[in-house]
Amino acid sequence: MAEVRATHDRRAASTDQAPAAHPLMPLEVHGVGFAAGGKQIIDNVSFTIRGGARTVILGPNGSGKSLLLRLLHGLLAPASGRISWAGLSPARARRRQGMVFQRPVMLRRSTLANLTHALAVHGMPRAQRREQARRALAVAGLEDRARQPARTLSGGEQQRLAIARAWALEPEVLLLDEPTANLDPEATAAIEALVRAVEARGTRIIMTTHDIGQARRLATEVMFLHRGRLLEHDAAHAFFAGPATPAAASFIGGGLPL
Amino acid sequence: MNDFSAAFAMAAQLVLSLDPELVEIVLLSLYVSLSSVALAALFGLPLGATVGMLRFPGRRAVIVMMNALMGLPPVVVGLVVYMLLSRAGPLGEFGLLFTPTAMIIAQFILVAPIVSALSRQVVEDLHEEYGEHLRSLDAGPLDSVATLLWDGRFRLLTAVLAGFGRAIAEVGAVLIVGGNILHHTRVMTTTIALETSKGNLALALALGMILIVLAAAVNAAASILAGMGERQHG
């Protein structure tokens, strides 16, 4: 319990600082590889990212984006290489991050209870949970859904709840895996607005997408992943103005990067 | 045919007049079966949840054994408990043979594997779905088990009801370790067996009717619960 309280104290202190101060940055990835079933899914990926940007990991389906995010979050261990969040291992840094999965995990509880459960697991005292959960509902525009069973929400609402649930934990870094896959344009717009709102509070955003339009709208920094290899890593405007590799050029141009 | 309808009439009479002997037997049945199921739930739910959630060497074998134990023949359980509790047996000094406690022990052995095996399946399915989210939250084992048990509550209650259905309808084990002693260890099923062989069909039928109503009620409760869970949470 002492450790939990210490985490919250540190958070309280960090919110007073300028958004540019990201204690979990830089994220340093060195020669990371991961194979499953005899297939190299992530192949010798290295990069460093720092604070103050929205990083979009872009690539076609099957390029290894989701897996890379899970490696960064410490849900899987790399077969080779090293990942360091400001010197911390992914497992140690996990408590200071939020993760939103492509198919959001909705507990069989009300919308509100999905939020208070996450806060309780993170050790927030009972008296503060409800208030924090209400704030998160307001951020996600789900106030009138508080008592509704979470699994009866629409796809877009479920994804907003998942982001609100991560937001409520006041993470320093938010990892999002294809947050708008299978959503209609209206729901997608709501999610993108929510992601910006989370970032405005000083949370570092790292997300994956295969949607080039979304990458153009959200990214300040693009990492182009193709067949498990990191082909490009550049500022968004530079990447979209002149991709350096044929695969990226083909993908941006609407072709299939075979 | 006349005998038959007369027996029915007398049986209805016994039930409607709340015949003291009948009530005593029904209450003892409920006491024994509810106690054994409560103990089995206390033991089986955490065990099922643990096996459903954790990955450890030999897990496959544990699951196979849990599933196999669901089909234990009641008379064999009765025989084993009888031998353990009899004067000469290892637990003979407690003098439990032919007491309701002995019957609770025997039914516990029959019901615990049912509750464990069914709840293992429930928790494993849920863990498949929740596992990454719980790990992302850095949830400890206790938080995780609590989350899975609570979110599986409707299906877990169904597992417990299945155990109760087994206990209340079972005759072999309670007959052997209880001895079917009047005013002491006589429950519905053992009474039905005895009174039928004595030709006293009225009491047997009355108890049979109550037993059927109870079994139907348990099944109805189980499907209502499952429906509630499905409707509320999908």
CSV table of C-alpha atoms in Angstrom, one decimal:
chain,number,residue,atom,x,y,z
A,1,MET,CA,0.0,0.0,0.0
A,2,ALA,CA,2.8,2.4,0.8
A,3,GLU,CA,4.1,2.1,-2.7
A,4,VAL,CA,0.6,2.9,-4.1
A,5,ARG,CA,0.3,6.1,-2.0
A,6,ALA,CA,3.8,7.2,-3.1
A,7,THR,CA,2.7,6.8,-6.7
A,8,HIS,CA,-0.3,9.1,-6.1
A,9,ASP,CA,1.8,11.7,-4.3
A,10,ARG,CA,4.2,11.8,-7.2
A,11,ARG,CA,1.3,12.2,-9.6
A,12,ALA,CA,-0.2,15.0,-7.6
A,13,ALA,CA,3.1,16.8,-7.8
A,14,SER,CA,3.6,16.2,-11.5
A,15,THR,CA,0.3,17.8,-12.5
A,16,ASP,CA,1.6,21.1,-11.2
A,17,GLN,CA,4.5,21.0,-13.6
A,18,ALA,CA,4.5,22.1,-17.2
A,19,PRO,CA,3.2,19.5,-19.7
A,20,ALA,CA,6.7,19.3,-21.3
A,21,ALA,CA,8.1,17.6,-18.2
A,22,HIS,CA,7.5,13.9,-18.9
A,23,PRO,CA,9.2,11.8,-16.2
A,24,LEU,CA,8.7,8.6,-18.2
A,25,MET,CA,10.5,10.1,-21.3
A,26,PRO,CA,12.7,9.4,-23.1
A,27,LEU,CA,11.5,6.0,-24.3
A,28,GLU,CA,14.5,4.1,-25.6
A,29,VAL,CA,14.1,1.0,-27.7
A,30,HIS,CA,17.2,-1.0,-28.8
A,31,GLY,CA,17.2,-3.8,-31.2
A,32,VAL,CA,13.9,-5.3,-30.1
A,33,GLY,CA,12.6,-8.5,-31.7
A,34,PHE,CA,9.7,-10.8,-31.1
A,35,ALA,CA,8.9,-14.0,-32.9
A,36,ALA,CA,5.9,-16.3,-32.6
A,37,GLY,CA,5.2,-19.5,-34.4
A,38,GLY,CA,8.5,-19.3,-36.3
A,39,LYS,CA,7.5,-15.9,-37.7
A,40,GLN,CA,9.5,-12.7,-37.0
A,41,ILE,CA,6.7,-10.3,-36.0
A,42,ILE,CA,8.9,-7.5,-34.7
A,43,ASP,CA,12.3,-7.4,-36.3
A,44,ASN,CA,15.2,-5.5,-34.8
A,45,VAL,CA,13.3,-2.3,-34.0
A,46,SER,CA,15.2,0.6,-32.5
A,47,PHE,CA,14.1,4.2,-31.8
A,48,THR,CA,14.0,6.9,-29.2
A,49,ILE,CA,11.1,9.2,-28.5
A,50,ARG,CA,10.9,12.2,-26.2
A,51,GLY,CA,8.2,14.3,-24.6
A,52,GLY,CA,5.9,16.8,-26.2
A,53,ALA,CA,4.6,15.0,-29.2
A,54,ARG,CA,1.8,12.8,-30.4
A,55,THR,CA,3.5,9.8,-31.9
A,56,VAL,CA,1.5,7.7,-34.4
A,57,ILE,CA,2.8,4.2,-35.3
A,58,LEU,CA,1.5,3.9,-38.8
A,59,GLY,CA,1.4,0.8,-40.9
A,60,PRO,CA,-0.8,-1.7,-42.7
A,61,ASN,CA,-2.7,-4.4,-40.9
A,62,GLY,CA,-0.3,-7.2,-39.8
A,63,SER,CA,2.8,-4.9,-39.7
A,64,GLY,CA,3.3,-5.6,-35.9
A,65,LYS,CA,1.8,-2.3,-34.5
A,66,SER,CA,-0.3,-3.9,-31.8
A,67,LEU,CA,2.5,-6.2,-30.8
A,68,LEU,CA,4.9,-3.3,-30.5
A,69,LEU,CA,2.5,-1.5,-28.3
A,70,ARG,CA,2.2,-4.5,-26.0
A,71,LEU,CA,5.9,-4.8,-25.8
A,72,LEU,CA,6.2,-1.1,-24.8
A,73,HIS,CA,3.5,-1.7,-22.1
A,74,GLY,CA,5.3,-4.7,-20.8
A,75,LEU,CA,2.4,-7.1,-21.5
A,76,LEU,CA,4.8,-9.2,-23.6
A,77,ALA,CA,8.6,-9.6,-23.2
A,78,PRO,CA,10.8,-9.1,-26.2
A,79,ALA,CA,12.8,-12.1,-27.4
A,80,SER,CA,15.7,-9.8,-27.9
A,81,GLY,CA,16.7,-6.2,-27.3
A,82,ARG,CA,15.9,-3.7,-24.6
A,83,ILE,CA,13.1,-1.2,-23.8
A,84,SER,CA,13.6,1.5,-21.3
A,85,TRP,CA,11.2,4.2,-20.1
A,86,ALA,CA,13.5,6.8,-18.6
A,87,GLY,CA,15.6,3.9,-17.2
A,88,LEU,CA,12.6,1.9,-16.0
A,89,SER,CA,11.6,-1.5,-17.5
A,90,PRO,CA,8.2,-1.6,-19.2
A,91,ALA,CA,6.7,-3.7,-16.3
A,92,ARG,CA,7.9,-1.1,-13.8
A,93,ALA,CA,6.7,1.8,-15.8
A,94,ARG,CA,3.3,0.2,-16.5
A,95,ARG,CA,1.5,1.7,-13.5
A,96,ARG,CA,2.3,5.2,-14.8
A,97,GLN,CA,0.8,4.4,-18.2
A,98,GLY,CA,-2.7,3.9,-19.6
A,99,MET,CA,-3.5,1.4,-22.3
A,100,VAL,CA,-6.6,1.3,-24.5
A,101,PHE,CA,-7.0,-1.9,-26.5
A,102,GLN,CA,-8.4,-2.1,-30.0
A,103,ARG,CA,-11.3,-4.1,-28.6
A,104,PRO,CA,-12.0,-2.3,-25.4
A,105,VAL,CA,-12.3,-4.6,-22.3
A,106,MET,CA,-15.6,-3.8,-20.7
A,107,LEU,CA,-16.2,-5.2,-17.2
A,108,ARG,CA,-19.7,-6.7,-16.6
A,109,ARG,CA,-20.6,-3.7,-14.6
A,110,SER,CA,-22.1,-0.2,-15.0
A,111,THR,CA,-20.2,2.5,-16.9
A,112,LEU,CA,-19.4,4.2,-13.6
A,113,ALA,CA,-18.3,1.0,-11.9
A,114,ASN,CA,-15.8,0.3,-14.8
A,115,LEU,CA,-14.1,3.6,-13.8
A,116,THR,CA,-14.2,3.1,-10.0
A,117,HIS,CA,-12.9,-0.4,-10.4
A,118,ALA,CA,-9.7,0.8,-12.2
A,119,LEU,CA,-9.3,3.5,-9.6
A,120,ALA,CA,-9.7,1.0,-6.8
A,121,VAL,CA,-7.1,-1.3,-8.3
A,122,HIS,CA,-4.7,1.6,-8.5
A,123,GLY,CA,-5.2,2.2,-4.8
A,124,MET,CA,-7.2,5.4,-4.8
A,125,PRO,CA,-9.1,5.9,-1.5
A,126,ARG,CA,-12.8,5.1,-1.8
A,127,ALA,CA,-13.9,8.6,-0.9
A,128,GLN,CA,-12.1,10.1,-4.0
A,129,ARG,CA,-13.0,7.4,-6.5
A,130,ARG,CA,-16.6,8.5,-7.3
A,131,GLU,CA,-15.6,12.1,-7.8
A,132,GLN,CA,-12.7,11.2,-10.1
A,133,ALA,CA,-14.9,8.8,-12.0
A,134,ARG,CA,-17.6,11.5,-12.5
A,135,ARG,CA,-14.9,13.8,-13.9
A,136,ALA,CA,-13.8,11.1,-16.3
A,137,LEU,CA,-17.4,10.6,-17.5
A,138,ALA,CA,-17.7,14.3,-18.1
A,139,VAL,CA,-14.5,14.4,-20.2
A,140,ALA,CA,-15.8,11.5,-22.3
A,141,GLY,CA,-19.3,12.9,-22.5
A,142,LEU,CA,-20.8,9.8,-20.9
A,143,GLU,CA,-22.5,11.4,-17.9
A,144,ASP,CA,-25.9,10.2,-18.8
A,145,ARG,CA,-24.6,6.6,-19.3
A,146,ALA,CA,-23.2,6.3,-15.7
A,147,ARG,CA,-25.6,3.6,-14.6
A,148,GLN,CA,-25.9,1.7,-17.9
A,149,PRO,CA,-24.2,-1.7,-18.1
A,150,ALA,CA,-20.9,-0.9,-20.0
A,151,ARG,CA,-21.3,-3.8,-22.4
A,152,THR,CA,-24.6,-2.4,-23.7
A,153,LEU,CA,-22.9,0.9,-24.8
A,154,SER,CA,-22.3,1.4,-28.5
A,155,GLY,CA,-18.8,0.6,-30.0
A,156,GLY,CA,-17.8,4.3,-30.0
A,157,GLU,CA,-19.1,4.8,-26.4
A,158,GLN,CA,-17.2,1.8,-25.2
A,159,GLN,CA,-14.0,3.1,-26.7
A,160,ARG,CA,-14.6,6.5,-25.1
A,161,LEU,CA,-15.2,4.8,-21.8
A,162,ALA,CA,-11.9,2.9,-22.2
A,163,ILE,CA,-10.1,6.1,-22.8
A,164,ALA,CA,-11.9,7.8,-19.9
A,165,ARG,CA,-10.9,4.9,-17.7
A,166,ALA,CA,-7.3,5.4,-18.7
A,167,TRP,CA,-7.6,9.1,-18.3
A,168,ALA,CA,-8.9,8.8,-14.7
A,169,LEU,CA,-5.7,7.1,-13.7
A,170,GLU,CA,-3.8,10.2,-14.7
A,171,PRO,CA,-1.2,8.4,-16.7
A,172,GLU,CA,2.0,10.1,-17.9
A,173,VAL,CA,1.8,8.1,-21.1
A,174,LEU,CA,-1.4,6.8,-22.9
A,175,LEU,CA,-1.0,4.0,-25.4
A,176,LEU,CA,-3.8,3.5,-27.8
A,177,ASP,CA,-4.1,0.5,-30.1
A,178,GLU,CA,-6.2,1.4,-33.2
A,179,PRO,CA,-8.7,3.3,-31.1
A,180,THR,CA,-11.1,4.0,-34.0
A,181,ALA,CA,-10.9,0.8,-36.0
A,182,ASN,CA,-14.5,-0.2,-37.1
A,183,LEU,CA,-16.0,3.1,-35.9
A,184,ASP,CA,-18.1,5.4,-38.0
A,185,PRO,CA,-16.8,9.0,-38.8
A,186,GLU,CA,-18.8,10.7,-36.1
A,187,ALA,CA,-17.6,8.3,-33.4
A,188,THR,CA,-14.1,8.6,-34.8
A,189,ALA,CA,-14.2,12.4,-34.5
A,190,ALA,CA,-15.3,12.0,-30.8
A,191,ILE,CA,-12.4,9.7,-30.1
A,192,GLU,CA,-9.9,12.0,-31.7
A,193,ALA,CA,-11.2,15.0,-29.8
A,194,LEU,CA,-10.9,12.9,-26.6
A,195,VAL,CA,-7.4,11.9,-27.4
A,196,ARG,CA,-6.5,15.6,-27.8
A,197,ALA,CA,-8.2,16.4,-24.5
A,198,VAL,CA,-6.1,13.8,-22.8
A,199,GLU,CA,-3.0,15.2,-24.3
A,200,ALA,CA,-3.9,18.7,-23.4
A,201,ARG,CA,-3.6,17.6,-19.7
A,202,GLY,CA,0.0,16.7,-20.3
A,203,THR,CA,-0.3,13.0,-21.1
A,204,ARG,CA,2.1,11.8,-23.8
A,205,ILE,CA,0.2,10.0,-26.6
A,206,ILE,CA,1.5,7.0,-28.4
A,207,MET,CA,-1.0,5.3,-30.7
A,208,THR,CA,-1.2,3.0,-33.6
A,209,THR,CA,-3.4,3.3,-36.7
A,210,HIS,CA,-3.6,2.0,-40.3
A,211,ASP,CA,-5.7,5.0,-41.2
A,212,ILE,CA,-3.5,7.5,-43.1
A,213,GLY,CA,-6.1,10.3,-42.6
A,214,GLN,CA,-6.1,9.8,-38.9
A,215,ALA,CA,-2.3,9.9,-38.8
A,216,ARG,CA,-2.4,13.2,-40.8
A,217,ARG,CA,-4.9,14.6,-38.3
A,218,LEU,CA,-3.3,13.5,-35.1
A,219,ALA,CA,0.4,12.8,-35.5
A,220,THR,CA,3.2,15.3,-34.8
A,221,GLU,CA,5.6,12.4,-35.2
A,222,VAL,CA,5.2,9.3,-37.4
A,223,MET,CA,6.8,5.9,-37.1
A,224,PHE,CA,6.1,3.8,-40.2
A,225,LEU,CA,6.1,0.1,-39.4
A,226,HIS,CA,6.1,-2.5,-42.2
A,227,ARG,CA,6.5,-6.3,-41.8
A,228,GLY,CA,7.8,-5.9,-38.3
A,229,ARG,CA,10.5,-3.4,-39.3
A,230,LEU,CA,10.6,0.3,-38.5
A,231,LEU,CA,11.2,1.8,-41.9
A,232,GLU,CA,10.7,5.5,-41.1
A,233,HIS,CA,10.7,7.7,-38.0
A,234,ASP,CA,10.2,11.4,-38.7
A,235,ALA,CA,8.2,14.5,-37.9
A,236,ALA,CA,4.7,14.1,-39.3
A,237,HIS,CA,5.0,17.0,-41.9
A,238,ALA,CA,8.3,15.7,-43.2
A,239,PHE,CA,7.0,12.1,-43.4
A,240,PHE,CA,3.9,13.1,-45.4
A,241,ALA,CA,5.8,15.6,-47.6
A,242,GLY,CA,8.4,13.1,-48.7
A,243,PRO,CA,8.5,9.6,-47.4
A,244,ALA,CA,11.9,8.1,-47.7
A,245,THR,CA,11.0,4.5,-48.5
A,246,PRO,CA,9.0,3.1,-51.5
A,247,ALA,CA,6.8,1.1,-49.0
A,248,ALA,CA,5.8,4.2,-47.1
A,249,ALA,CA,5.3,6.2,-50.3
A,250,SER,CA,3.1,3.5,-51.7
A,251,PHE,CA,1.1,3.3,-48.5
A,252,ILE,CA,0.5,7.0,-48.3
A,253,GLY,CA,-0.4,7.1,-52.0
A,254,GLY,CA,-3.2,4.6,-51.3
A,255,GLY,CA,-1.4,1.6,-52.8
A,256,LEU,CA,-0.6,-1.7,-51.1
A,257,PRO,CA,2.9,-1.7,-49.8
A,258,LEU,CA,3.8,-5.3,-50.8
B,1,MET,CA,-55.3,-47.5,-9.9
B,2,ASN,CA,-57.5,-46.7,-6.9
B,3,ASP,CA,-54.5,-47.2,-4.6
B,4,PHE,CA,-52.6,-44.8,-6.7
B,5,SER,CA,-55.1,-42.0,-6.5
B,6,ALA,CA,-55.7,-42.6,-2.8
B,7,ALA,CA,-52.0,-42.2,-2.3
B,8,PHE,CA,-52.0,-39.0,-4.2
B,9,ALA,CA,-54.9,-37.7,-2.1
B,10,MET,CA,-53.1,-38.6,1.1
B,11,ALA,CA,-49.9,-37.1,-0.1
B,12,ALA,CA,-51.6,-33.8,-0.9
B,13,GLN,CA,-53.2,-33.9,2.5
B,14,LEU,CA,-49.8,-34.4,4.2
B,15,VAL,CA,-48.3,-31.5,2.3
B,16,LEU,CA,-51.2,-29.1,2.8
B,17,SER,CA,-51.6,-29.8,6.5
B,18,LEU,CA,-47.9,-29.4,7.0
B,19,ASP,CA,-47.6,-32.8,8.7
B,20,PRO,CA,-45.0,-32.5,11.4
B,21,GLU,CA,-43.0,-35.6,10.4
B,22,LEU,CA,-43.0,-34.4,6.8
B,23,VAL,CA,-41.8,-30.9,7.8
B,24,GLU,CA,-39.1,-32.3,10.0
B,25,ILE,CA,-37.7,-34.5,7.1
B,26,VAL,CA,-37.8,-31.6,4.6
B,27,LEU,CA,-36.1,-29.2,7.0
B,28,LEU,CA,-33.3,-31.7,7.8
B,29,SER,CA,-32.8,-32.3,4.0
B,30,LEU,CA,-32.5,-28.6,3.5
B,31,TYR,CA,-30.2,-28.2,6.4
B,32,VAL,CA,-27.8,-31.0,5.2
B,33,SER,CA,-27.8,-30.0,1.6
B,34,LEU,CA,-27.6,-26.2,2.1
B,35,SER,CA,-24.7,-26.7,4.6
B,36,SER,CA,-22.8,-29.0,2.3
B,37,VAL,CA,-23.3,-26.6,-0.7
B,38,ALA,CA,-22.2,-23.6,1.4
B,39,LEU,CA,-19.0,-25.4,2.4
B,40,ALA,CA,-18.5,-26.6,-1.2
B,41,ALA,CA,-18.9,-23.0,-2.4
B,42,LEU,CA,-16.5,-21.7,0.2
B,43,PHE,CA,-13.9,-24.3,-0.9
B,44,GLY,CA,-14.7,-24.7,-4.6
B,45,LEU,CA,-15.1,-21.1,-5.8
B,46,PRO,CA,-11.6,-19.9,-4.7
B,47,LEU,CA,-10.1,-23.2,-5.9
B,48,GLY,CA,-11.9,-23.0,-9.3
B,49,ALA,CA,-10.9,-19.3,-9.6
B,50,THR,CA,-7.3,-20.0,-8.8
B,51,VAL,CA,-7.0,-22.9,-11.3
B,52,GLY,CA,-8.9,-20.9,-13.9
B,53,MET,CA,-6.6,-17.9,-13.5
B,54,LEU,CA,-3.1,-19.2,-12.9
B,55,ARG,CA,-0.9,-21.2,-15.2
B,56,PHE,CA,1.3,-23.7,-13.4
B,57,PRO,CA,2.9,-27.1,-14.2
B,58,GLY,CA,0.4,-29.9,-13.9
B,59,ARG,CA,-2.6,-27.6,-14.4
B,60,ARG,CA,-4.0,-29.8,-17.1
B,61,ALA,CA,-4.0,-32.8,-14.8
B,62,VAL,CA,-5.7,-30.9,-12.0
B,63,ILE,CA,-8.5,-29.9,-14.5
B,64,VAL,CA,-8.9,-33.4,-15.7
B,65,MET,CA,-9.2,-34.6,-12.1
B,66,MET,CA,-11.7,-31.9,-11.2
B,67,ASN,CA,-13.9,-32.8,-14.1
B,68,ALA,CA,-13.6,-36.5,-13.4
B,69,LEU,CA,-14.6,-36.0,-9.8
B,70,MET,CA,-17.8,-34.4,-10.9
B,71,GLY,CA,-19.1,-37.9,-11.7
B,72,LEU,CA,-18.3,-39.6,-8.4
B,73,PRO,CA,-20.9,-42.3,-7.6
B,74,PRO,CA,-22.7,-41.3,-4.4
B,75,VAL,CA,-22.7,-44.8,-3.0
B,76,VAL,CA,-18.9,-45.0,-3.3
B,77,VAL,CA,-18.5,-41.7,-1.6
B,78,GLY,CA,-20.9,-42.9,1.1
B,79,LEU,CA,-18.8,-46.1,1.5
B,80,VAL,CA,-15.5,-44.2,1.8
B,81,VAL,CA,-16.9,-41.7,4.3
B,82,TYR,CA,-18.5,-44.5,6.2
B,83,MET,CA,-15.1,-46.3,6.5
B,84,LEU,CA,-13.4,-43.1,7.6
B,85,LEU,CA,-15.9,-42.2,10.3
B,86,SER,CA,-16.7,-45.7,11.6
B,87,ARG,CA,-15.5,-46.6,15.1
B,88,ALA,CA,-12.4,-48.4,13.7
B,89,GLY,CA,-11.7,-45.8,11.0
B,90,PRO,CA,-9.1,-43.0,11.2
B,91,LEU,CA,-11.8,-40.4,12.2
B,92,GLY,CA,-13.8,-42.7,14.4
B,93,GLU,CA,-13.0,-41.0,17.6
B,94,PHE,CA,-15.2,-38.0,16.7
B,95,GLY,CA,-18.3,-40.3,16.7
B,96,LEU,CA,-19.7,-38.6,13.6
B,97,LEU,CA,-21.1,-41.7,11.9
B,98,PHE,CA,-25.0,-41.7,11.6
B,99,THR,CA,-25.2,-37.9,12.3
B,100,PRO,CA,-26.3,-35.0,10.0
B,101,THR,CA,-22.6,-33.9,10.1
B,102,ALA,CA,-21.5,-37.1,8.5
B,103,MET,CA,-24.1,-36.5,5.8
B,104,ILE,CA,-22.9,-33.0,5.2
B,105,ILE,CA,-19.3,-34.3,4.8
B,106,ALA,CA,-20.4,-36.9,2.3
B,107,GLN,CA,-22.4,-34.4,0.3
B,108,PHE,CA,-19.6,-31.9,0.4
B,109,ILE,CA,-17.3,-34.4,-1.3
B,110,LEU,CA,-20.0,-34.9,-4.0
B,111,VAL,CA,-20.7,-31.2,-4.5
B,112,ALA,CA,-17.2,-29.5,-4.1
B,113,PRO,CA,-15.9,-31.0,-7.5
B,114,ILE,CA,-19.0,-29.7,-9.3
B,115,VAL,CA,-18.6,-26.2,-7.9
B,116,SER,CA,-14.8,-26.2,-8.5
B,117,ALA,CA,-14.9,-27.5,-12.0
B,118,LEU,CA,-17.8,-25.3,-13.2
B,119,SER,CA,-16.4,-22.2,-11.6
B,120,ARG,CA,-12.9,-23.0,-13.1
B,121,GLN,CA,-14.5,-22.8,-16.6
B,122,VAL,CA,-16.3,-19.6,-15.8
B,123,VAL,CA,-13.3,-17.8,-14.4
B,124,GLU,CA,-11.0,-19.1,-17.2
B,125,ASP,CA,-13.3,-17.7,-19.9
B,126,LEU,CA,-13.5,-14.4,-18.1
B,127,HIS,CA,-9.8,-14.2,-17.5
B,128,GLU,CA,-9.2,-14.8,-21.2
B,129,GLU,CA,-11.1,-11.6,-21.8
B,130,TYR,CA,-10.0,-9.5,-18.9
B,131,GLY,CA,-6.4,-10.7,-18.5
B,132,GLU,CA,-4.6,-7.9,-20.4
B,133,HIS,CA,-6.8,-5.2,-18.9
B,134,LEU,CA,-6.0,-6.4,-15.4
B,135,ARG,CA,-2.3,-6.7,-16.1
B,136,SER,CA,-2.4,-3.2,-17.7
B,137,LEU,CA,-3.8,-1.9,-14.4
B,138,ASP,CA,-1.1,-3.8,-12.5
B,139,ALA,CA,-3.8,-5.7,-10.6
B,140,GLY,CA,-2.4,-8.1,-8.0
B,141,PRO,CA,-3.7,-11.7,-7.7
B,142,LEU,CA,-6.2,-10.8,-5.0
B,143,ASP,CA,-7.7,-7.9,-7.0
B,144,SER,CA,-7.8,-10.1,-10.1
B,145,VAL,CA,-9.6,-13.0,-8.4
B,146,ALA,CA,-12.1,-10.6,-6.8
B,147,THR,CA,-12.8,-8.9,-10.1
B,148,LEU,CA,-13.3,-12.3,-11.9
B,149,LEU,CA,-15.5,-13.7,-9.2
B,150,TRP,CA,-17.7,-10.6,-9.0
B,151,ASP,CA,-18.1,-10.3,-12.8
B,152,GLY,CA,-18.8,-14.0,-13.1
B,153,ARG,CA,-21.3,-13.9,-10.3
B,154,PHE,CA,-24.4,-14.9,-12.3
B,155,ARG,CA,-22.7,-17.9,-13.9
B,156,LEU,CA,-21.0,-18.9,-10.6
B,157,LEU,CA,-24.3,-18.9,-8.8
B,158,THR,CA,-25.6,-21.2,-11.5
B,159,ALA,CA,-22.6,-23.5,-10.7
B,160,VAL,CA,-23.6,-23.5,-7.0
B,161,LEU,CA,-27.2,-24.2,-7.9
B,162,ALA,CA,-26.1,-27.2,-9.9
B,163,GLY,CA,-24.3,-28.4,-6.8
B,164,PHE,CA,-27.4,-28.0,-4.7
B,165,GLY,CA,-29.4,-29.9,-7.3
B,166,ARG,CA,-27.0,-32.8,-7.0
B,167,ALA,CA,-27.0,-32.7,-3.2
B,168,ILE,CA,-30.7,-32.5,-2.6
B,169,ALA,CA,-31.6,-35.3,-5.0
B,170,GLU,CA,-28.8,-37.7,-3.9
B,171,VAL,CA,-29.7,-40.8,-1.9
B,172,GLY,CA,-26.8,-43.3,-1.8
B,173,ALA,CA,-24.2,-41.3,0.2
B,174,VAL,CA,-26.6,-40.0,2.9
B,175,LEU,CA,-28.3,-43.4,3.3
B,176,ILE,CA,-24.9,-45.1,4.0
B,177,VAL,CA,-23.4,-42.5,6.4
B,178,GLY,CA,-26.7,-41.2,7.9
B,179,GLY,CA,-28.4,-44.5,8.4
B,180,ASN,CA,-31.9,-43.1,7.8
B,181,ILE,CA,-32.7,-42.9,11.6
B,182,LEU,CA,-36.1,-41.5,12.4
B,183,HIS,CA,-36.0,-38.0,13.9
B,184,HIS,CA,-32.3,-37.9,13.5
B,185,THR,CA,-30.9,-38.5,10.0
B,186,ARG,CA,-34.0,-39.2,7.9
B,187,VAL,CA,-34.0,-36.9,4.8
B,188,MET,CA,-36.4,-36.8,1.8
B,189,THR,CA,-34.6,-39.2,-0.5
B,190,THR,CA,-33.8,-41.8,2.2
B,191,THR,CA,-37.4,-41.6,3.4
B,192,ILE,CA,-38.8,-42.1,-0.1
B,193,ALA,CA,-36.6,-45.2,-0.5
B,194,LEU,CA,-37.6,-46.7,2.8
B,195,GLU,CA,-41.4,-45.8,2.7
B,196,THR,CA,-41.7,-47.1,-0.9
B,197,SER,CA,-40.2,-50.5,0.1
B,198,LYS,CA,-42.6,-50.6,3.1
B,199,GLY,CA,-45.5,-49.8,0.8
B,200,ASN,CA,-46.3,-46.5,2.5
B,201,LEU,CA,-46.7,-44.7,-0.8
B,202,ALA,CA,-48.5,-41.6,0.6
B,203,LEU,CA,-45.5,-40.2,2.5
B,204,ALA,CA,-43.1,-41.2,-0.3
B,205,LEU,CA,-45.2,-39.5,-2.9
B,206,ALA,CA,-45.6,-36.3,-0.7
B,207,LEU,CA,-41.9,-36.1,-0.4
B,208,GLY,CA,-41.4,-36.9,-4.0
B,209,MET,CA,-43.7,-34.0,-5.0
B,210,ILE,CA,-41.8,-31.6,-2.8
B,211,LEU,CA,-38.5,-32.8,-4.2
B,212,ILE,CA,-39.7,-32.3,-7.7
B,213,VAL,CA,-40.9,-28.8,-6.9
B,214,LEU,CA,-37.5,-28.0,-5.3
B,215,ALA,CA,-35.6,-29.4,-8.3
B,216,ALA,CA,-37.8,-27.4,-10.7
B,217,ALA,CA,-37.4,-24.3,-8.6
B,218,VAL,CA,-33.6,-24.7,-8.6
B,219,ASN,CA,-33.5,-25.1,-12.3
B,220,ALA,CA,-35.8,-22.1,-12.8
B,221,ALA,CA,-33.7,-20.0,-10.5
B,222,ALA,CA,-30.6,-21.0,-12.5
B,223,SER,CA,-32.0,-20.1,-15.9
B,224,ILE,CA,-33.5,-16.8,-14.5
B,225,LEU,CA,-30.1,-15.9,-13.1
B,226,ALA,CA,-28.3,-16.7,-16.3
B,227,GLY,CA,-30.9,-14.7,-18.2
B,228,MET,CA,-30.4,-11.7,-15.9
B,229,GLY,CA,-26.7,-11.8,-16.3
B,230,GLU,CA,-27.0,-12.1,-20.1
B,231,ARG,CA,-29.5,-9.2,-20.3
B,232,GLN,CA,-27.6,-6.9,-18.0
B,233,HIS,CA,-24.1,-7.5,-19.2
B,234,GLY,CA,-24.1,-9.5,-22.4
